[in-house]
Amino acid sequence: MAGVGKGASSRVTPRARIARALAAASALALLPACVMLETHGDRALPESERALVEGYWHYRVLYDEELHIVSVDGRREEGRSDWPYAYSVSLPSGRHWLQVALMRNSGEITRCAFDWTFEAQHRYKMQRVRHHQALLAHPTARRFAGSIEMAVTAPGGSVRQAAVPAVCGWGAMCRQDSDCPPKHACRMHAGFEFGDCVSRDR
């Protein structure tokens, strides 16, 4: 009887498998809420003079896909080292460049960088990364052109779509040496606005 009981308990019905998958998806959907908001620039600046930029989380049946913010103008929030990425950032209105990481099943597969003029009291919700690579996890070039689609919500609640040109590829993005870690320099690529952080010992 014990053997029968053990065999019965080890069987998983299709309905139970579906329930488990849904529960896992629900749990994953809560993960972005755990990632802290970063505040850039003068902390005394009122929210009325700031813009909010948010990443995303999508469940795509075979994997979950996330887009997180790595840096703003080549930097993290001052003193922040407890989490490698931010799900959202609050930043002063004006022109800024952002570096973002595209992740699948919590593993980073590529980074993109773009610059944009962000308006005060607007919410910029990133929605999708577009590219022309056959396999994004295995791009054919170290740097390639892409774009990031965003839903932009104005203070009155109206929403418009924007497609922002981006540079994507492997590794950290930079525009100048100060964007890179110590003992690294920014190496630019012809035809692209963002380069790589490379060791000065090379």
N, C-alpha and C. Protein backbone atom coordinates (compact mmCIF):
# COMPACT_ATOMS: atom_id res chain seq x y z
N MET A 1 0.82 -1.20 0.00
CA MET A 1 0.00 0.00 0.00
C MET A 1 0.87 1.26 0.00
N ALA A 2 1.99 1.20 0.73
CA ALA A 2 2.85 2.38 0.79
C ALA A 2 3.38 2.72 -0.60
N GLY A 3 3.72 1.64 -1.39
CA GLY A 3 4.23 1.89 -2.72
C GLY A 3 3.18 2.52 -3.61
N VAL A 4 1.93 2.08 -3.47
CA VAL A 4 0.86 2.65 -4.27
C VAL A 4 0.66 4.11 -3.93
N GLY A 5 0.68 4.39 -2.61
CA GLY A 5 0.50 5.77 -2.17
C GLY A 5 1.60 6.67 -2.69
N LYS A 6 2.83 6.16 -2.68
CA LYS A 6 3.95 6.97 -3.15
C LYS A 6 3.83 7.27 -4.64
N GLY A 7 3.41 6.24 -5.42
CA GLY A 7 3.26 6.43 -6.85
C GLY A 7 2.15 7.42 -7.17
N ALA A 8 1.06 7.35 -6.40
CA ALA A 8 -0.07 8.25 -6.65
C ALA A 8 0.31 9.69 -6.37
N SER A 9 1.12 9.91 -5.31
CA SER A 9 1.48 11.27 -4.95
C SER A 9 2.47 11.88 -5.91
N SER A 10 3.22 11.01 -6.66
CA SER A 10 4.23 11.54 -7.55
C SER A 10 3.65 11.93 -8.91
N ARG A 11 2.42 11.46 -9.22
CA ARG A 11 1.81 11.82 -10.50
C ARG A 11 1.31 13.26 -10.45
N VAL A 12 1.55 14.01 -11.53
CA VAL A 12 1.09 15.39 -11.64
C VAL A 12 0.17 15.49 -12.84
N THR A 13 -1.04 15.88 -12.60
CA THR A 13 -2.02 15.99 -13.68
C THR A 13 -1.73 17.22 -14.53
N PRO A 14 -2.22 17.23 -15.78
CA PRO A 14 -2.04 18.42 -16.63
C PRO A 14 -2.62 19.68 -15.97
N ARG A 15 -3.74 19.54 -15.29
CA ARG A 15 -4.34 20.69 -14.63
C ARG A 15 -3.41 21.24 -13.54
N ALA A 16 -2.76 20.33 -12.80
CA ALA A 16 -1.83 20.77 -11.75
C ALA A 16 -0.62 21.46 -12.35
N ARG A 17 -0.14 20.96 -13.50
CA ARG A 17 1.01 21.59 -14.16
C ARG A 17 0.66 23.01 -14.59
N ILE A 18 -0.54 23.20 -15.14
CA ILE A 18 -0.98 24.53 -15.57
C ILE A 18 -1.07 25.46 -14.38
N ALA A 19 -1.63 24.94 -13.26
CA ALA A 19 -1.76 25.76 -12.05
C ALA A 19 -0.40 26.19 -11.54
N ARG A 20 0.57 25.27 -11.58
CA ARG A 20 1.93 25.61 -11.12
C ARG A 20 2.56 26.67 -12.02
N ALA A 21 2.38 26.52 -13.35
CA ALA A 21 2.94 27.49 -14.29
C ALA A 21 2.35 28.87 -14.06
N LEU A 22 1.04 28.92 -13.83
CA LEU A 22 0.39 30.21 -13.58
C LEU A 22 0.88 30.83 -12.29
N ALA A 23 1.06 30.01 -11.27
CA ALA A 23 1.57 30.52 -9.99
C ALA A 23 2.98 31.07 -10.14
N ALA A 24 3.81 30.35 -10.94
CA ALA A 24 5.19 30.83 -11.17
C ALA A 24 5.19 32.14 -11.92
N ALA A 25 4.30 32.23 -12.93
CA ALA A 25 4.22 33.48 -13.70
C ALA A 25 3.76 34.63 -12.83
N SER A 26 2.82 34.37 -11.93
CA SER A 26 2.34 35.42 -11.02
C SER A 26 3.45 35.87 -10.09
N ALA A 27 4.25 34.92 -9.61
CA ALA A 27 5.35 35.28 -8.72
C ALA A 27 6.39 36.11 -9.46
N LEU A 28 6.70 35.73 -10.70
CA LEU A 28 7.66 36.49 -11.48
C LEU A 28 7.18 37.90 -11.77
N ALA A 29 5.87 38.03 -11.93
CA ALA A 29 5.32 39.35 -12.23
C ALA A 29 5.53 40.32 -11.09
N LEU A 30 5.73 39.81 -9.88
CA LEU A 30 5.95 40.66 -8.72
C LEU A 30 7.40 41.12 -8.59
N LEU A 31 8.32 40.47 -9.32
CA LEU A 31 9.73 40.78 -9.16
C LEU A 31 10.09 42.23 -9.44
N PRO A 32 9.60 42.86 -10.54
CA PRO A 32 9.98 44.25 -10.78
C PRO A 32 9.63 45.18 -9.64
N ALA A 33 8.54 44.84 -8.90
CA ALA A 33 8.14 45.70 -7.79
C ALA A 33 9.17 45.70 -6.68
N CYS A 34 10.04 44.66 -6.67
CA CYS A 34 11.05 44.57 -5.63
C CYS A 34 12.28 45.40 -5.95
N VAL A 35 12.44 45.81 -7.20
CA VAL A 35 13.61 46.56 -7.60
C VAL A 35 13.39 48.03 -7.26
N MET A 36 14.38 48.61 -6.64
CA MET A 36 14.22 49.97 -6.13
C MET A 36 14.18 51.02 -7.24
N LEU A 37 13.45 52.07 -7.00
CA LEU A 37 13.46 53.27 -7.85
C LEU A 37 14.74 54.05 -7.55
N GLU A 38 15.42 54.50 -8.59
CA GLU A 38 16.61 55.33 -8.40
C GLU A 38 16.27 56.79 -8.68
N THR A 39 16.87 57.66 -7.89
CA THR A 39 16.67 59.10 -8.06
C THR A 39 17.98 59.73 -8.49
N HIS A 40 17.98 60.39 -9.64
CA HIS A 40 19.20 60.98 -10.18
C HIS A 40 19.13 62.50 -10.13
N GLY A 41 20.31 63.12 -10.04
CA GLY A 41 20.38 64.57 -9.98
C GLY A 41 20.09 65.09 -8.58
N ASP A 42 19.79 66.35 -8.49
CA ASP A 42 19.54 67.02 -7.21
C ASP A 42 18.31 66.41 -6.54
N ARG A 43 18.52 65.81 -5.37
CA ARG A 43 17.40 65.17 -4.67
C ARG A 43 16.38 66.19 -4.18
N ALA A 44 16.78 67.44 -4.06
CA ALA A 44 15.85 68.48 -3.61
C ALA A 44 14.94 68.96 -4.73
N LEU A 45 15.22 68.51 -5.94
CA LEU A 45 14.40 68.92 -7.08
C LEU A 45 13.00 68.35 -6.93
N PRO A 46 11.96 69.18 -7.00
CA PRO A 46 10.58 68.68 -6.81
C PRO A 46 10.16 67.75 -7.95
N GLU A 47 9.21 66.86 -7.66
CA GLU A 47 8.71 65.92 -8.66
C GLU A 47 8.12 66.64 -9.86
N SER A 48 7.63 67.85 -9.66
CA SER A 48 7.05 68.61 -10.77
C SER A 48 8.08 68.96 -11.82
N GLU A 49 9.38 68.83 -11.49
CA GLU A 49 10.44 69.13 -12.43
C GLU A 49 11.18 67.87 -12.87
N ARG A 50 10.58 66.72 -12.59
CA ARG A 50 11.21 65.45 -12.90
C ARG A 50 10.38 64.62 -13.89
N ALA A 51 11.03 63.65 -14.51
CA ALA A 51 10.37 62.67 -15.37
C ALA A 51 10.61 61.29 -14.76
N LEU A 52 9.70 60.37 -15.05
CA LEU A 52 9.83 59.00 -14.57
C LEU A 52 10.00 58.07 -15.76
N VAL A 53 11.04 57.23 -15.71
CA VAL A 53 11.31 56.26 -16.77
C VAL A 53 11.24 54.87 -16.15
N GLU A 54 10.50 53.98 -16.81
CA GLU A 54 10.30 52.63 -16.26
C GLU A 54 10.69 51.55 -17.27
N GLY A 55 11.19 50.45 -16.76
CA GLY A 55 11.48 49.28 -17.57
C GLY A 55 10.22 48.44 -17.75
N TYR A 56 10.41 47.16 -18.06
CA TYR A 56 9.25 46.28 -18.22
C TYR A 56 9.58 44.86 -17.83
N TRP A 57 8.53 44.09 -17.66
CA TRP A 57 8.59 42.64 -17.48
C TRP A 57 7.49 42.03 -18.33
N HIS A 58 7.85 41.08 -19.19
CA HIS A 58 6.87 40.38 -20.02
C HIS A 58 7.07 38.88 -19.87
N TYR A 59 5.99 38.14 -19.78
CA TYR A 59 6.06 36.68 -19.80
C TYR A 59 5.78 36.24 -21.23
N ARG A 60 6.73 35.57 -21.86
CA ARG A 60 6.61 35.21 -23.27
C ARG A 60 6.53 33.71 -23.48
N VAL A 61 5.82 33.00 -22.63
CA VAL A 61 5.54 31.56 -22.71
C VAL A 61 6.78 30.72 -22.42
N LEU A 62 7.83 30.85 -23.25
CA LEU A 62 9.03 30.04 -23.04
C LEU A 62 10.03 30.70 -22.10
N TYR A 63 9.89 32.00 -21.88
CA TYR A 63 10.82 32.71 -21.00
C TYR A 63 10.18 34.00 -20.55
N ASP A 64 10.73 34.56 -19.47
CA ASP A 64 10.32 35.90 -19.06
C ASP A 64 11.38 36.89 -19.55
N GLU A 65 10.93 38.05 -19.99
CA GLU A 65 11.83 39.08 -20.53
C GLU A 65 11.68 40.35 -19.73
N GLU A 66 12.81 40.92 -19.35
CA GLU A 66 12.82 42.15 -18.56
C GLU A 66 13.74 43.18 -19.20
N LEU A 67 13.40 44.43 -19.02
CA LEU A 67 14.29 45.52 -19.43
C LEU A 67 14.51 46.40 -18.22
N HIS A 68 15.76 46.47 -17.76
CA HIS A 68 16.10 47.27 -16.58
C HIS A 68 17.09 48.37 -16.95
N ILE A 69 17.14 49.38 -16.12
CA ILE A 69 17.99 50.55 -16.37
C ILE A 69 19.31 50.36 -15.62
N VAL A 70 20.41 50.42 -16.37
CA VAL A 70 21.75 50.22 -15.81
C VAL A 70 22.34 51.52 -15.30
N SER A 71 22.19 52.59 -16.10
CA SER A 71 22.79 53.87 -15.70
C SER A 71 22.09 55.02 -16.41
N VAL A 72 22.26 56.20 -15.85
CA VAL A 72 21.76 57.45 -16.44
C VAL A 72 22.97 58.37 -16.61
N ASP A 73 23.20 58.82 -17.83
CA ASP A 73 24.37 59.66 -18.13
C ASP A 73 25.67 59.02 -17.66
N GLY A 74 25.73 57.70 -17.80
CA GLY A 74 26.93 56.95 -17.45
C GLY A 74 27.11 56.64 -15.99
N ARG A 75 26.09 56.96 -15.13
CA ARG A 75 26.25 56.77 -13.69
C ARG A 75 25.02 56.14 -13.06
N ARG A 76 25.26 55.51 -11.91
CA ARG A 76 24.18 55.04 -11.07
C ARG A 76 23.79 56.12 -10.08
N GLU A 77 22.69 55.93 -9.39
CA GLU A 77 22.34 56.82 -8.30
C GLU A 77 23.49 56.82 -7.29
N GLU A 78 23.83 57.99 -6.78
CA GLU A 78 24.97 58.11 -5.87
C GLU A 78 24.81 57.19 -4.67
N GLY A 79 25.83 56.36 -4.43
CA GLY A 79 25.82 55.47 -3.29
C GLY A 79 25.09 54.16 -3.52
N ARG A 80 24.48 53.95 -4.69
CA ARG A 80 23.70 52.74 -4.92
C ARG A 80 24.61 51.61 -5.39
N SER A 81 24.65 50.54 -4.64
CA SER A 81 25.43 49.37 -5.04
C SER A 81 24.74 48.08 -4.61
N ASP A 82 23.50 48.18 -4.08
CA ASP A 82 22.83 47.01 -3.54
C ASP A 82 22.10 46.20 -4.61
N TRP A 83 21.97 46.75 -5.81
CA TRP A 83 21.25 46.05 -6.88
C TRP A 83 21.88 46.45 -8.20
N PRO A 84 22.12 45.48 -9.11
CA PRO A 84 22.83 45.83 -10.34
C PRO A 84 22.05 46.69 -11.32
N TYR A 85 20.72 46.67 -11.22
CA TYR A 85 19.89 47.42 -12.15
C TYR A 85 18.76 48.11 -11.39
N ALA A 86 18.13 49.06 -12.06
CA ALA A 86 16.94 49.72 -11.50
C ALA A 86 15.77 49.43 -12.43
N TYR A 87 14.60 49.21 -11.85
CA TYR A 87 13.41 49.01 -12.67
C TYR A 87 12.88 50.36 -13.16
N SER A 88 13.07 51.41 -12.36
CA SER A 88 12.60 52.74 -12.76
C SER A 88 13.55 53.79 -12.21
N VAL A 89 13.58 54.95 -12.89
CA VAL A 89 14.42 56.06 -12.44
C VAL A 89 13.63 57.36 -12.51
N SER A 90 13.89 58.23 -11.55
CA SER A 90 13.35 59.59 -11.54
C SER A 90 14.51 60.50 -11.88
N LEU A 91 14.35 61.34 -12.91
CA LEU A 91 15.47 62.17 -13.33
C LEU A 91 15.00 63.57 -13.70
N PRO A 92 15.88 64.54 -13.58
CA PRO A 92 15.50 65.91 -13.94
C PRO A 92 15.10 65.99 -15.41
N SER A 93 14.16 66.85 -15.73
CA SER A 93 13.77 67.00 -17.12
C SER A 93 14.96 67.49 -17.94
N GLY A 94 14.97 67.17 -19.21
CA GLY A 94 16.07 67.57 -20.08
C GLY A 94 16.62 66.38 -20.84
N ARG A 95 17.76 66.59 -21.48
CA ARG A 95 18.38 65.55 -22.32
C ARG A 95 19.25 64.65 -21.45
N HIS A 96 19.05 63.34 -21.54
CA HIS A 96 19.84 62.36 -20.80
C HIS A 96 20.06 61.15 -21.70
N TRP A 97 21.15 60.42 -21.40
CA TRP A 97 21.31 59.13 -22.07
C TRP A 97 21.22 58.01 -21.05
N LEU A 98 20.52 56.96 -21.43
CA LEU A 98 20.27 55.83 -20.55
C LEU A 98 20.88 54.57 -21.13
N GLN A 99 21.41 53.75 -20.26
CA GLN A 99 21.89 52.43 -20.62
C GLN A 99 20.93 51.42 -20.00
N VAL A 100 20.43 50.48 -20.81
CA VAL A 100 19.47 49.49 -20.31
C VAL A 100 19.98 48.09 -20.59
N ALA A 101 19.54 47.14 -19.79
CA ALA A 101 19.92 45.73 -19.96
C ALA A 101 18.68 44.92 -20.28
N LEU A 102 18.73 44.15 -21.36
CA LEU A 102 17.65 43.24 -21.72
C LEU A 102 17.98 41.87 -21.15
N MET A 103 17.05 41.31 -20.39
CA MET A 103 17.29 40.06 -19.69
C MET A 103 16.23 39.03 -20.06
N ARG A 104 16.66 37.78 -20.13
CA ARG A 104 15.73 36.68 -20.32
C ARG A 104 16.00 35.63 -19.26
N ASN A 105 14.94 35.25 -18.55
CA ASN A 105 15.06 34.32 -17.42
C ASN A 105 16.17 34.77 -16.47
N SER A 106 16.19 36.08 -16.21
CA SER A 106 17.09 36.73 -15.25
C SER A 106 18.55 36.79 -15.72
N GLY A 107 18.83 36.38 -16.95
CA GLY A 107 20.19 36.47 -17.47
C GLY A 107 20.29 37.56 -18.52
N GLU A 108 21.29 38.43 -18.40
CA GLU A 108 21.46 39.52 -19.36
C GLU A 108 21.90 38.99 -20.71
N ILE A 109 21.20 39.40 -21.80
CA ILE A 109 21.59 38.95 -23.13
C ILE A 109 22.15 40.08 -23.98
N THR A 110 21.78 41.32 -23.70
CA THR A 110 22.35 42.44 -24.45
C THR A 110 22.09 43.73 -23.70
N ARG A 111 22.78 44.78 -24.10
CA ARG A 111 22.55 46.12 -23.55
C ARG A 111 22.25 47.07 -24.70
N CYS A 112 21.53 48.12 -24.39
CA CYS A 112 21.25 49.17 -25.36
C CYS A 112 21.45 50.52 -24.67
N ALA A 113 21.76 51.52 -25.46
CA ALA A 113 21.88 52.89 -24.93
C ALA A 113 21.20 53.84 -25.90
N PHE A 114 20.58 54.86 -25.34
CA PHE A 114 19.90 55.86 -26.16
C PHE A 114 19.86 57.17 -25.42
N ASP A 115 19.71 58.27 -26.15
CA ASP A 115 19.49 59.55 -25.47
C ASP A 115 18.17 60.14 -25.94
N TRP A 116 17.58 60.94 -25.07
CA TRP A 116 16.24 61.43 -25.31
C TRP A 116 16.02 62.67 -24.45
N THR A 117 15.14 63.54 -24.89
CA THR A 117 14.75 64.69 -24.07
C THR A 117 13.50 64.31 -23.28
N PHE A 118 13.67 64.25 -21.98
CA PHE A 118 12.58 63.84 -21.08
C PHE A 118 11.91 65.08 -20.51
N GLU A 119 10.59 65.08 -20.56
CA GLU A 119 9.82 66.23 -20.10
C GLU A 119 9.33 66.03 -18.66
N ALA A 120 9.30 67.11 -17.92
CA ALA A 120 8.84 67.06 -16.53
C ALA A 120 7.40 66.56 -16.45
N GLN A 121 7.13 65.80 -15.40
CA GLN A 121 5.80 65.27 -15.09
C GLN A 121 5.30 64.28 -16.15
N HIS A 122 6.20 63.75 -16.96
CA HIS A 122 5.84 62.72 -17.93
C HIS A 122 6.35 61.36 -17.46
N ARG A 123 5.63 60.32 -17.82
CA ARG A 123 6.02 58.95 -17.51
C ARG A 123 6.39 58.24 -18.81
N TYR A 124 7.60 57.66 -18.85
CA TYR A 124 8.10 56.99 -20.04
C TYR A 124 8.20 55.49 -19.73
N LYS A 125 7.25 54.74 -20.23
CA LYS A 125 7.21 53.30 -19.98
C LYS A 125 7.76 52.57 -21.19
N MET A 126 8.97 52.01 -21.02
CA MET A 126 9.57 51.26 -22.12
C MET A 126 8.78 49.97 -22.33
N GLN A 127 8.59 49.58 -23.59
CA GLN A 127 7.72 48.45 -23.89
C GLN A 127 8.38 47.35 -24.70
N ARG A 128 9.35 47.71 -25.53
CA ARG A 128 9.94 46.69 -26.41
C ARG A 128 11.24 47.20 -27.00
N VAL A 129 12.18 46.25 -27.21
CA VAL A 129 13.41 46.54 -27.93
C VAL A 129 13.29 45.94 -29.33
N ARG A 130 13.47 46.76 -30.34
CA ARG A 130 13.43 46.28 -31.73
C ARG A 130 14.84 46.25 -32.31
N HIS A 131 15.12 45.29 -33.17
CA HIS A 131 16.46 45.11 -33.74
C HIS A 131 16.33 44.29 -35.01
N HIS A 132 17.44 44.13 -35.73
CA HIS A 132 17.45 43.35 -36.97
C HIS A 132 18.37 42.15 -36.86
N GLN A 133 18.67 41.72 -35.65
CA GLN A 133 19.50 40.54 -35.45
C GLN A 133 18.62 39.29 -35.50
N ALA A 134 19.14 38.24 -36.12
CA ALA A 134 18.37 37.00 -36.18
C ALA A 134 18.17 36.42 -34.78
N LEU A 135 19.25 36.39 -34.00
CA LEU A 135 19.19 35.91 -32.61
C LEU A 135 19.80 36.99 -31.73
N LEU A 136 18.99 37.62 -30.91
CA LEU A 136 19.49 38.72 -30.09
C LEU A 136 20.53 38.25 -29.09
N ALA A 137 20.39 37.02 -28.61
CA ALA A 137 21.36 36.50 -27.65
C ALA A 137 22.72 36.21 -28.30
N HIS A 138 22.76 36.14 -29.63
CA HIS A 138 24.01 35.88 -30.35
C HIS A 138 24.10 36.83 -31.55
N PRO A 139 24.27 38.13 -31.29
CA PRO A 139 24.30 39.10 -32.39
C PRO A 139 25.52 38.90 -33.27
N THR A 140 25.40 39.33 -34.53
CA THR A 140 26.49 39.16 -35.49
C THR A 140 27.54 40.26 -35.38
N ALA A 141 27.27 41.31 -34.61
CA ALA A 141 28.22 42.42 -34.45
C ALA A 141 28.25 42.86 -32.99
N ARG A 142 29.38 43.42 -32.59
CA ARG A 142 29.49 43.88 -31.20
C ARG A 142 28.55 45.05 -30.94
N ARG A 143 28.35 45.91 -31.93
CA ARG A 143 27.42 47.03 -31.83
C ARG A 143 26.48 46.98 -33.03
N PHE A 144 25.20 47.21 -32.80
CA PHE A 144 24.23 47.23 -33.89
C PHE A 144 23.11 48.19 -33.55
N ALA A 145 22.44 48.68 -34.58
CA ALA A 145 21.36 49.64 -34.39
C ALA A 145 20.09 48.94 -33.93
N GLY A 146 19.33 49.64 -33.10
CA GLY A 146 18.04 49.14 -32.64
C GLY A 146 17.16 50.33 -32.29
N SER A 147 16.07 50.03 -31.65
CA SER A 147 15.20 51.10 -31.17
C SER A 147 14.43 50.59 -29.96
N ILE A 148 13.99 51.52 -29.14
CA ILE A 148 13.21 51.19 -27.96
C ILE A 148 11.86 51.88 -28.06
N GLU A 149 10.81 51.09 -27.97
CA GLU A 149 9.46 51.64 -28.02
C GLU A 149 9.01 52.01 -26.62
N MET A 150 8.43 53.20 -26.50
CA MET A 150 7.98 53.69 -25.20
C MET A 150 6.55 54.23 -25.31
N ALA A 151 5.80 54.07 -24.23
CA ALA A 151 4.51 54.75 -24.09
C ALA A 151 4.76 55.96 -23.21
N VAL A 152 4.47 57.14 -23.73
CA VAL A 152 4.73 58.39 -23.01
C VAL A 152 3.40 58.96 -22.52
N THR A 153 3.27 59.04 -21.20
CA THR A 153 2.04 59.55 -20.59
C THR A 153 2.27 60.97 -20.10
N ALA A 154 1.45 61.90 -20.60
CA ALA A 154 1.55 63.32 -20.22
C ALA A 154 0.80 63.56 -18.92
N PRO A 155 1.03 64.71 -18.27
CA PRO A 155 0.36 65.00 -16.99
C PRO A 155 -1.16 64.89 -17.06
N GLY A 156 -1.77 65.24 -18.19
CA GLY A 156 -3.22 65.17 -18.30
C GLY A 156 -3.76 63.77 -18.54
N GLY A 157 -2.86 62.78 -18.73
CA GLY A 157 -3.28 61.40 -18.93
C GLY A 157 -3.24 60.93 -20.36
N SER A 158 -3.01 61.82 -21.32
CA SER A 158 -2.93 61.40 -22.72
C SER A 158 -1.67 60.58 -22.93
N VAL A 159 -1.75 59.58 -23.81
CA VAL A 159 -0.64 58.66 -24.06
C VAL A 159 -0.28 58.69 -25.53
N ARG A 160 1.02 58.78 -25.81
CA ARG A 160 1.49 58.68 -27.19
C ARG A 160 2.62 57.66 -27.24
N GLN A 161 2.84 57.08 -28.40
CA GLN A 161 3.90 56.11 -28.59
C GLN A 161 5.13 56.79 -29.19
N ALA A 162 6.29 56.36 -28.76
CA ALA A 162 7.55 56.90 -29.30
C ALA A 162 8.50 55.75 -29.56
N ALA A 163 9.22 55.83 -30.67
CA ALA A 163 10.26 54.85 -31.00
C ALA A 163 11.60 55.60 -30.98
N VAL A 164 12.45 55.23 -30.05
CA VAL A 164 13.71 55.95 -29.82
C VAL A 164 14.87 55.18 -30.42
N PRO A 165 15.67 55.77 -31.32
CA PRO A 165 16.85 55.08 -31.85
C PRO A 165 17.81 54.70 -30.73
N ALA A 166 18.39 53.51 -30.83
CA ALA A 166 19.30 53.03 -29.79
C ALA A 166 20.48 52.31 -30.41
N VAL A 167 21.56 52.22 -29.64
CA VAL A 167 22.72 51.41 -30.00
C VAL A 167 22.72 50.22 -29.06
N CYS A 168 22.78 49.01 -29.60
CA CYS A 168 22.73 47.80 -28.77
C CYS A 168 23.98 46.96 -29.01
N GLY A 169 24.20 45.99 -28.13
CA GLY A 169 25.33 45.10 -28.29
C GLY A 169 25.81 44.52 -26.98
N TRP A 170 27.06 44.04 -26.97
CA TRP A 170 27.63 43.39 -25.80
C TRP A 170 28.32 44.42 -24.91
N GLY A 171 28.30 44.16 -23.62
CA GLY A 171 29.11 44.92 -22.69
C GLY A 171 28.61 46.31 -22.37
N ALA A 172 29.32 46.94 -21.43
CA ALA A 172 28.95 48.27 -20.94
C ALA A 172 29.10 49.32 -22.04
N MET A 173 28.18 50.28 -22.03
CA MET A 173 28.19 51.37 -23.00
C MET A 173 28.80 52.63 -22.37
N CYS A 174 29.36 53.49 -23.22
CA CYS A 174 29.98 54.71 -22.70
C CYS A 174 30.02 55.77 -23.79
N ARG A 175 30.29 57.01 -23.36
CA ARG A 175 30.52 58.12 -24.28
C ARG A 175 31.86 58.80 -24.00
N GLN A 176 32.34 58.63 -22.78
CA GLN A 176 33.62 59.24 -22.41
C GLN A 176 34.25 58.37 -21.31
N ASP A 177 35.52 58.61 -21.05
CA ASP A 177 36.26 57.76 -20.11
C ASP A 177 35.62 57.74 -18.72
N SER A 178 35.04 58.86 -18.31
CA SER A 178 34.47 58.93 -16.96
C SER A 178 33.23 58.03 -16.80
N ASP A 179 32.68 57.53 -17.91
CA ASP A 179 31.55 56.61 -17.84
C ASP A 179 32.00 55.20 -17.48
N CYS A 180 33.30 54.97 -17.50
CA CYS A 180 33.84 53.61 -17.34
C CYS A 180 34.42 53.41 -15.93
N PRO A 181 34.62 52.14 -15.54
CA PRO A 181 35.26 51.86 -14.25
C PRO A 181 36.70 52.34 -14.24
N PRO A 182 37.34 52.41 -13.06
CA PRO A 182 38.75 52.79 -12.99
C PRO A 182 39.63 51.90 -13.88
N LYS A 183 40.67 52.47 -14.45
CA LYS A 183 41.62 51.77 -15.31
C LYS A 183 41.00 51.30 -16.62
N HIS A 184 39.88 51.90 -17.00
CA HIS A 184 39.24 51.60 -18.27
C HIS A 184 39.04 52.89 -19.06
N ALA A 185 39.00 52.77 -20.37
CA ALA A 185 38.77 53.92 -21.24
C ALA A 185 37.61 53.61 -22.18
N CYS A 186 37.00 54.65 -22.69
CA CYS A 186 35.87 54.50 -23.60
C CYS A 186 36.39 54.44 -25.04
N ARG A 187 36.14 53.31 -25.71
CA ARG A 187 36.56 53.15 -27.10
C ARG A 187 35.32 53.25 -27.98
N MET A 188 35.27 54.27 -28.83
CA MET A 188 34.11 54.50 -29.68
C MET A 188 34.18 53.62 -30.93
N HIS A 189 33.02 53.41 -31.55
CA HIS A 189 32.91 52.62 -32.77
C HIS A 189 32.41 53.54 -33.88
N ALA A 190 33.02 53.45 -35.03
CA ALA A 190 32.62 54.30 -36.17
C ALA A 190 31.15 54.08 -36.50
N GLY A 191 30.42 55.17 -36.61
CA GLY A 191 29.01 55.09 -36.97
C GLY A 191 28.07 54.93 -35.81
N PHE A 192 28.59 54.84 -34.57
CA PHE A 192 27.74 54.66 -33.39
C PHE A 192 28.03 55.75 -32.36
N GLU A 193 26.99 56.13 -31.63
CA GLU A 193 27.12 57.20 -30.63
C GLU A 193 27.67 56.70 -29.30
N PHE A 194 27.73 55.38 -29.12
CA PHE A 194 28.19 54.83 -27.84
C PHE A 194 29.28 53.80 -28.11
N GLY A 195 30.26 53.76 -27.18
CA GLY A 195 31.37 52.83 -27.33
C GLY A 195 31.44 51.82 -26.21
N ASP A 196 32.62 51.17 -26.09
CA ASP A 196 32.88 50.13 -25.08
C ASP A 196 33.84 50.65 -24.03
N CYS A 197 33.69 50.14 -22.83
CA CYS A 197 34.69 50.36 -21.78
C CYS A 197 35.72 49.26 -21.88
N VAL A 198 36.95 49.63 -22.19
CA VAL A 198 38.03 48.64 -22.35
C VAL A 198 39.16 48.93 -21.38
N SER A 199 39.87 47.90 -21.00
CA SER A 199 40.98 48.05 -20.07
C SER A 199 42.09 48.87 -20.70
N ARG A 200 42.69 49.77 -19.92
CA ARG A 200 43.81 50.58 -20.43
C ARG A 200 45.05 49.74 -20.62
N ASP A 201 45.07 48.51 -20.08
CA ASP A 201 46.23 47.62 -20.20
C ASP A 201 46.29 46.92 -21.56
N ARG A 202 45.19 47.03 -22.33
CA ARG A 202 45.18 46.35 -23.64
C ARG A 202 46.11 47.02 -24.63
